[in-house]
Coordinates of C-alpha atoms and ligand atoms in Angstrom, one line a residue:
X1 CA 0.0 0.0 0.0
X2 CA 1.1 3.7 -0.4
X3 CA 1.5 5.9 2.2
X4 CA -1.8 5.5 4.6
X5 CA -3.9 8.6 4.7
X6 CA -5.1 7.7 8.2
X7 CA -2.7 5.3 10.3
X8 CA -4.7 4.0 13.5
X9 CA -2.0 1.8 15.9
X10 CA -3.6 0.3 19.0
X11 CA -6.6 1.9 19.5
X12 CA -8.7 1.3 22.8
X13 CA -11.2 3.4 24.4
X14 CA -13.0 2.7 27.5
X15 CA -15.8 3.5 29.2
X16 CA -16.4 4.2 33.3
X17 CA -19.7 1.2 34.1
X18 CA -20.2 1.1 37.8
X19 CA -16.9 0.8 39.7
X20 CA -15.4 -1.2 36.8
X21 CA -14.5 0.0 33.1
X22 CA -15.8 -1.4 30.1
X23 CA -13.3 -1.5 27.1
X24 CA -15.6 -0.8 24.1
X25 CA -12.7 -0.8 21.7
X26 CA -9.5 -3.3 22.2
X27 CA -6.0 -2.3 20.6
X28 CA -7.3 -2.0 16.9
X29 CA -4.9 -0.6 14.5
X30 CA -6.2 0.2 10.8
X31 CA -4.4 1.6 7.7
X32 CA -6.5 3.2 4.9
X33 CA -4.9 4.1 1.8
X34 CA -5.8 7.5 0.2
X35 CA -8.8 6.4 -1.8
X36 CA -9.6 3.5 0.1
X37 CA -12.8 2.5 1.2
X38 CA -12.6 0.2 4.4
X39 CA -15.9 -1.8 5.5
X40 CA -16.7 -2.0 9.3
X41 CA -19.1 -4.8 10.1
X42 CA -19.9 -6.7 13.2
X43 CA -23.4 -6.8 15.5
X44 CA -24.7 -4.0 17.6
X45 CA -22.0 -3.0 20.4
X46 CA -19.0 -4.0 19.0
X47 CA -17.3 -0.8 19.0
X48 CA -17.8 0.6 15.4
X49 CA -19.3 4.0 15.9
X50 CA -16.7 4.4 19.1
X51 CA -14.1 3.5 16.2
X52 CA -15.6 6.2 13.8
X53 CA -15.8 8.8 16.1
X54 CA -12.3 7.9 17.8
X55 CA -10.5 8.9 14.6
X56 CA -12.6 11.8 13.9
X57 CA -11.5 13.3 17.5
X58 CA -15.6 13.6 18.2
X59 CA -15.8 11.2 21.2
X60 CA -17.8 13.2 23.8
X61 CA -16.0 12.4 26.7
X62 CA -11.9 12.9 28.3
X63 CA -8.9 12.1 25.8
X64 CA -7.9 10.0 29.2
X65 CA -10.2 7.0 27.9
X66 CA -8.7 7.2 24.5
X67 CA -5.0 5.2 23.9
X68 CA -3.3 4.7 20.9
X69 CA -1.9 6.1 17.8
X70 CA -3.9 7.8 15.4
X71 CA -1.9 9.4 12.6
X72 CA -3.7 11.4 9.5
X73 CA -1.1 12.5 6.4
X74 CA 1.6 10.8 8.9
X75 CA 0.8 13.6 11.8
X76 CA -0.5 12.5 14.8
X77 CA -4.0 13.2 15.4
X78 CA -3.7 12.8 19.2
X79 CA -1.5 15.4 19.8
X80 CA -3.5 17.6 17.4
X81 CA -3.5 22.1 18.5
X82 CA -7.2 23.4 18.3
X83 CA -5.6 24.7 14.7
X84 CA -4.6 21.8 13.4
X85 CA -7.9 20.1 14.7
X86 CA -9.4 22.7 12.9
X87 CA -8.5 21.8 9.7
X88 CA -8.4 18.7 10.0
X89 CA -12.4 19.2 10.8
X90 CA -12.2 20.2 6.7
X91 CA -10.2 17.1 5.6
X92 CA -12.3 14.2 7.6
X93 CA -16.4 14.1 8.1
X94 CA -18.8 12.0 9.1
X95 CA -21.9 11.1 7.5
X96 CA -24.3 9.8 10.6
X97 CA -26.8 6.8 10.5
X98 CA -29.5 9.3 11.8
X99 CA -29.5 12.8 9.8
X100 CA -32.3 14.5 11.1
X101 CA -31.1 14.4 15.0
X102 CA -27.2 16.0 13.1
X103 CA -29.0 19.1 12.0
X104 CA -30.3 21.8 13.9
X105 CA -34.1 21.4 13.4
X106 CA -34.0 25.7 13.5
X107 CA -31.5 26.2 10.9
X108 CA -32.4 26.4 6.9
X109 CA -31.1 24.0 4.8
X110 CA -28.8 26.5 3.4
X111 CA -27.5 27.6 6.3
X112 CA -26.8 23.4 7.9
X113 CA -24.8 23.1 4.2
X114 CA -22.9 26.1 4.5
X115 CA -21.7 25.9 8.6
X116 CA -18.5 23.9 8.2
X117 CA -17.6 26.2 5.1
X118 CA -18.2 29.5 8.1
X119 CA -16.3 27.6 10.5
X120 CA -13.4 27.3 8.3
X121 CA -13.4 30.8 7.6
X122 CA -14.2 30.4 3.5
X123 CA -15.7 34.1 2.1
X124 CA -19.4 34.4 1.3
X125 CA -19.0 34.1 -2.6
X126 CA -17.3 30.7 -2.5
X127 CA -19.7 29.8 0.5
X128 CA -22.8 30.0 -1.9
X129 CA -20.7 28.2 -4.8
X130 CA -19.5 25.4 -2.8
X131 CA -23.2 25.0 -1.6
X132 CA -24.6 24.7 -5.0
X133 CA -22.0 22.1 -6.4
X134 CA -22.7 20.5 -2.9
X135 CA -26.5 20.0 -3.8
X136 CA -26.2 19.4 -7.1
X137 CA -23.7 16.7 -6.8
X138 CA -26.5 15.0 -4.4
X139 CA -29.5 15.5 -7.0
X140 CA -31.0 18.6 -5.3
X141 CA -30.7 22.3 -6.1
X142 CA -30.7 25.5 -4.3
X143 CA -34.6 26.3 -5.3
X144 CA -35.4 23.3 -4.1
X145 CA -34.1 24.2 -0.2
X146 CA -34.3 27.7 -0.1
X147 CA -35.6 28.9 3.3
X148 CA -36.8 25.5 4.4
X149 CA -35.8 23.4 7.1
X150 CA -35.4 19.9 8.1
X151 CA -38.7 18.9 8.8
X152 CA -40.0 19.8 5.4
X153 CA -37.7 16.4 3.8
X154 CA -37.7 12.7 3.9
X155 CA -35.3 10.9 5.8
X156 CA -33.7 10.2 2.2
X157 CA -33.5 13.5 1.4
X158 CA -31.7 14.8 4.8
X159 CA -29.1 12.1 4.1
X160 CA -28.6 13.9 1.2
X161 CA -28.3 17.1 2.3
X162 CA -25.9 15.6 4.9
X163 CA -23.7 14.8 2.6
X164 CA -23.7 17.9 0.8
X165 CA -23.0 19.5 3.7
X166 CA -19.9 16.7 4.5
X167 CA -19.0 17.0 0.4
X168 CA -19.0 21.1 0.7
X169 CA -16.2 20.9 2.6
X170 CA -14.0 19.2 0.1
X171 CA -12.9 16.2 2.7
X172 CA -10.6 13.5 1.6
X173 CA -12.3 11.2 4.3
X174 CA -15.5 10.0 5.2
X175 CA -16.6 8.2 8.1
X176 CA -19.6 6.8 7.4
X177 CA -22.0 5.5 10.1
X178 CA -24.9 3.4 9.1
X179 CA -25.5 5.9 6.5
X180 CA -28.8 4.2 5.1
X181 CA -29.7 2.0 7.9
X182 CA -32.9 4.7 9.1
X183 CA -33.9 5.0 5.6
X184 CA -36.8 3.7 3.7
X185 CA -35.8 0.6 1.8
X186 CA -36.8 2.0 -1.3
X187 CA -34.0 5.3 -1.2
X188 CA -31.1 3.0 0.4
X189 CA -30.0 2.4 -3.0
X190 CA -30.2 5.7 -4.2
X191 CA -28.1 6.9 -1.1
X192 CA -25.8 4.0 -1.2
X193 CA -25.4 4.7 -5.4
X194 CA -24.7 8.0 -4.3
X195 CA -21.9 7.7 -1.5
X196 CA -20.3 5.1 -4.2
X197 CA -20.4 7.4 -7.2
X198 CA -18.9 10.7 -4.8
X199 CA -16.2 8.2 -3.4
X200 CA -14.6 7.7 -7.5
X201 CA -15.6 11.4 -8.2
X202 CA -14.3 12.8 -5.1
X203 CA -11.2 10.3 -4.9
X204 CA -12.1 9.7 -0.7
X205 CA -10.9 7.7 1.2
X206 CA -14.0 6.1 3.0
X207 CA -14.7 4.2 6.5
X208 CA -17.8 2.5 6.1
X209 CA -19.7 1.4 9.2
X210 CA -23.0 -1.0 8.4
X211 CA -24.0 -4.3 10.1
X212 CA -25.5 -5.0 6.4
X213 CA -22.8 -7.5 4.6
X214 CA -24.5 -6.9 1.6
X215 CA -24.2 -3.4 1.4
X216 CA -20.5 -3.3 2.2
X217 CA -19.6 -5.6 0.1
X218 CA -21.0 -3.0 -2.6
X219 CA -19.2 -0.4 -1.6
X220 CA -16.0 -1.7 0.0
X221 CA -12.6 -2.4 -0.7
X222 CA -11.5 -4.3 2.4
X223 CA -13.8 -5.1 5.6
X224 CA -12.6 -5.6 8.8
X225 CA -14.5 -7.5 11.2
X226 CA -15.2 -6.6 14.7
X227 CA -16.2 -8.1 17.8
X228 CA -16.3 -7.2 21.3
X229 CA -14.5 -4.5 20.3
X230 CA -12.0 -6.2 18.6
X231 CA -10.8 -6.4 14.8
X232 CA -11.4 -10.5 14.3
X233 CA -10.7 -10.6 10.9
X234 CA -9.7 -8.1 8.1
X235 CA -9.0 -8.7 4.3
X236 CA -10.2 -8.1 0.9
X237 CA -13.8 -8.2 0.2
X238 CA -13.9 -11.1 -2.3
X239 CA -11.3 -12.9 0.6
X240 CA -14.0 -12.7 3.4
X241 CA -17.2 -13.2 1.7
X242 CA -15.9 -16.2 -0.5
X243 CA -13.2 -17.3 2.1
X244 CA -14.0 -16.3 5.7
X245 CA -10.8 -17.8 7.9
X246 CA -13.1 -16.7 11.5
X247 CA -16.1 -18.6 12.7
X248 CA -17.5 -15.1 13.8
X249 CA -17.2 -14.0 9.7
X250 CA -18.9 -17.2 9.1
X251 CA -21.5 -16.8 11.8
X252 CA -22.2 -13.0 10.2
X253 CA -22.2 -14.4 6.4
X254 CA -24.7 -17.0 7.4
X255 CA -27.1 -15.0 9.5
X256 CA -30.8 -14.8 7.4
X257 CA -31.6 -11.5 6.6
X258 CA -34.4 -9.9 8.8
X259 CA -36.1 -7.5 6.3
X260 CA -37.1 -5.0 9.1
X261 CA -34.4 -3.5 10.7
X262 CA -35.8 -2.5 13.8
X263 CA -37.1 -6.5 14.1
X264 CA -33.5 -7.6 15.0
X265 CA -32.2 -8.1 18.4
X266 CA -29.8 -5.7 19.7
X267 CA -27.8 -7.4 22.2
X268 CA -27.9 -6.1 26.0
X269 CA -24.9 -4.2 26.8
X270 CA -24.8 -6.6 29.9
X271 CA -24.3 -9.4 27.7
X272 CA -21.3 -7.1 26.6
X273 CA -20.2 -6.9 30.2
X274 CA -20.5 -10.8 31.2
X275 CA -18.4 -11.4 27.5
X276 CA -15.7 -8.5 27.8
X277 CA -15.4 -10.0 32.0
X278 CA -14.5 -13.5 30.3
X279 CA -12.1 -11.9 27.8
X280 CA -10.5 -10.6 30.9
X281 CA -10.0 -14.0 32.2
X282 CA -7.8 -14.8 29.1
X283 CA -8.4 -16.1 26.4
X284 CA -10.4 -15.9 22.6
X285 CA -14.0 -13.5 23.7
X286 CA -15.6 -15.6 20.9
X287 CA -15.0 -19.1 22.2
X288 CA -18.4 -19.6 24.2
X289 CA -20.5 -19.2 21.1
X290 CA -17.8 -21.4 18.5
X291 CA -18.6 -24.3 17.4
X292 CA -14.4 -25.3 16.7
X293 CA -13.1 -24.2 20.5
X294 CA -10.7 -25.8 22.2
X295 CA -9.0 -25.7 25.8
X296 CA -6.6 -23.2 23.9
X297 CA -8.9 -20.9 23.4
X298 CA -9.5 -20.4 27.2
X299 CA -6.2 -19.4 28.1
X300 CA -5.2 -17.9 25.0
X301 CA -5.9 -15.1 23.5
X302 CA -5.5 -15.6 20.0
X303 CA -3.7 -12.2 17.9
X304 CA -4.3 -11.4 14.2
X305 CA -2.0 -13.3 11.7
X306 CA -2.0 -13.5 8.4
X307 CA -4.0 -17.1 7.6
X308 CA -2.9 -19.2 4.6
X309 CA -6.2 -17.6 2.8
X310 CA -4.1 -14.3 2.6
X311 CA -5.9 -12.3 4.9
X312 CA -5.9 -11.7 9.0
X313 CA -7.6 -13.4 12.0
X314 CA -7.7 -13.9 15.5
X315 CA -8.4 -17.3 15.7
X316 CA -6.1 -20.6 16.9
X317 CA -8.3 -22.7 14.1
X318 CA -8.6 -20.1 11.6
X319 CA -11.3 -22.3 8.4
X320 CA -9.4 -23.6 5.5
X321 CA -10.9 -22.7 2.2
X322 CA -12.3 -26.4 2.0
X323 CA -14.4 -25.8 4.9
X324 CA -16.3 -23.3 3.3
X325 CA -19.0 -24.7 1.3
X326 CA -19.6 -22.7 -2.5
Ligands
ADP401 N1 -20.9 7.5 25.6 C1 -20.8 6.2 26.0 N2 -20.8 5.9 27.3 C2 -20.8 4.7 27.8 N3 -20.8 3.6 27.0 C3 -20.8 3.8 25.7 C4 -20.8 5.1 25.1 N4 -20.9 5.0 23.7 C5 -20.8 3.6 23.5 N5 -20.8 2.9 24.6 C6 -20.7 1.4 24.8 O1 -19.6 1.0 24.0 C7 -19.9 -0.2 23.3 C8 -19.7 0.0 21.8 O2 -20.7 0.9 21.3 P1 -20.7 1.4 19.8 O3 -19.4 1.9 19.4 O4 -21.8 2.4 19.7 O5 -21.0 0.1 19.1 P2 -21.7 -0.2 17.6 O6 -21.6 1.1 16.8 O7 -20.8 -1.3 17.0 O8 -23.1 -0.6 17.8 C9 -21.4 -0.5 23.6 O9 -21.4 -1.5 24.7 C10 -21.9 0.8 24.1 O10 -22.9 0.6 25.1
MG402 MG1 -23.1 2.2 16.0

């Protein structure tokens, strides 16, 4: 790979819970390439919005629960002056899985596209230029905005403007967060169709956050695989969907689709607790639901290595190909 764009080197984060604290992400380290687009997938609570907004610097709580490298164009992140942060603010953005609740619902349109462009101190001309190229590039125009607000569009067309107002700014990265998982079947493709056709145009590099395989795999280069807050597995696309090396990629590749979003089960963050205890006791956090553990995988825990399939895992008996039925 070139030079990364964004370097991430043992990443954790925890969170105060009672009198104990709760790691929600475990020493990940990520490289994305320039014009990369990196899919993170894994079920509800593993750590991939913490991820997101880690390396965006928008976690809402004390730098003291945040450990780890984070380097963008080879400069640390971490170590980042309110000016640098500043413009780095220009160069990364996030696109959010819920777009209404990222605007203020008093602001015009016009005014929620433009207020990164104010921020960063761009004159008034170029303000109402960038907009325009902003909302056209989305398939909406100024007339159709002008003096309205929020409330007045669909959910699709708020993730639009969202990513007008992200595109404005003329980022080379975007994190995005379930970008299509609150909308309406019917406009997902025409948001995801979007977000794909911006990332060639644009040349961005792109983290993509989803628990939908499907839709990753349409928009991604490589996916890394999370659980419990740790990476399990990261490779290619075509290596995980056709060769998954962890029983936790196999488990997610397998897993029926539940047409309803809101009808799947979002696991208890105490069921988080009890698993991220036993990980604390040693050994692989995954073991208690595999069907291939062994007494190793009790004691130890198991690090990512490159598999003979090419790509990484954390697993002591990572599948061979021939496992994996066609
Ligand atoms: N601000 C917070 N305070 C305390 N715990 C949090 C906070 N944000 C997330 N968590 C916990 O961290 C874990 C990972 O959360 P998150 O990154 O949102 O997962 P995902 O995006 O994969 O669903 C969860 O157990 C969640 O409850
Ligand atoms: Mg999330």
């Amino acid at each position: 790979m070139t030079a990364p764009l964004l370097h991430v080197r043992n990443l954790s984060v925890t969170f105060p819970r009672g009198r104990q604290s709760f790691k929600a992400v475990d020493d990940v380290s990520i490289d994305l390439g320039p014009t990369e687009a990196l899919g993170l997938v894994g079920e509800s609570g593993s750590g991939k919005t913490t991820i997101g907004r880690a390396v965006l610097r928008l976690l809402p709580f004390a730098e003291r629960n945040v450990s780890g490298e984070i380097d963008f164009h080879g400069r640390p992140l971490t170590a980042a002056k309110a000016a640098e942060l500043k413009a780095f603010r220009a160069q990364a953005q996030m696109v959010f899985q819920d777009p209404v609740s990222s605007f203020n619902p008093r602001r015009r349109i016009e005014e929620i596209v433009a207020e990164g462009l104010r921020i960063q101190g761009v004159g008034k001309t170029e303000i109402a230029e960038r907009v325009d190229t902003a909302l056209a590039e989305v398939g909406m125009s100024r007339s159709m905005v002008e003096g309205r607000r929020p409330h007045q569009f669909s959910g699709g067309q708020c993730q639009r403007i969202a990513i007008a107002r992200a595109l404005a700014l003329r980022p080379e990265m975007l994190v995005c967060d379930e970008p299509v998982a609150s909308l309406d079947v019917s406009v997902q493709a025409r948001v995801l169709n979007l977000l794909r056709d911006m990332r060639r145009a644009r040349s961005l590099a792109m983290i993509f956050i989803s628990h939908d395989l499907a839709v990753v795999r349409s928009i991604c280069d490589r996916i890394a695989v999370l659980y419990m807050g740790r990476i399990v597995e990261i490779g290619d696309v075509r290596q995980i969907f056709e060769r998954p090396a962890h029983p936790y990629t196999r488990t997610l590749l397998d897993a029926v689709p539940v047409p309803d979003a809101r009808a799947k089960v979002v696991p208890s963050p105490e069921r988080a607790v009890r698993a991220s205890r036993l990980e604390e006791e040693g050994g692989c956090a995954f073991r208690t639901r595999c069907p291939f553990a062994q007494d190793i995988c009790a004691r130890v825990r198991p690090e990512l290595a490159t598999t003979p399939l090419g790509q990484q895992a954390a697993c002591h008996f990572p599948l061979p190909a021939a496992a994996v039925p066609a």
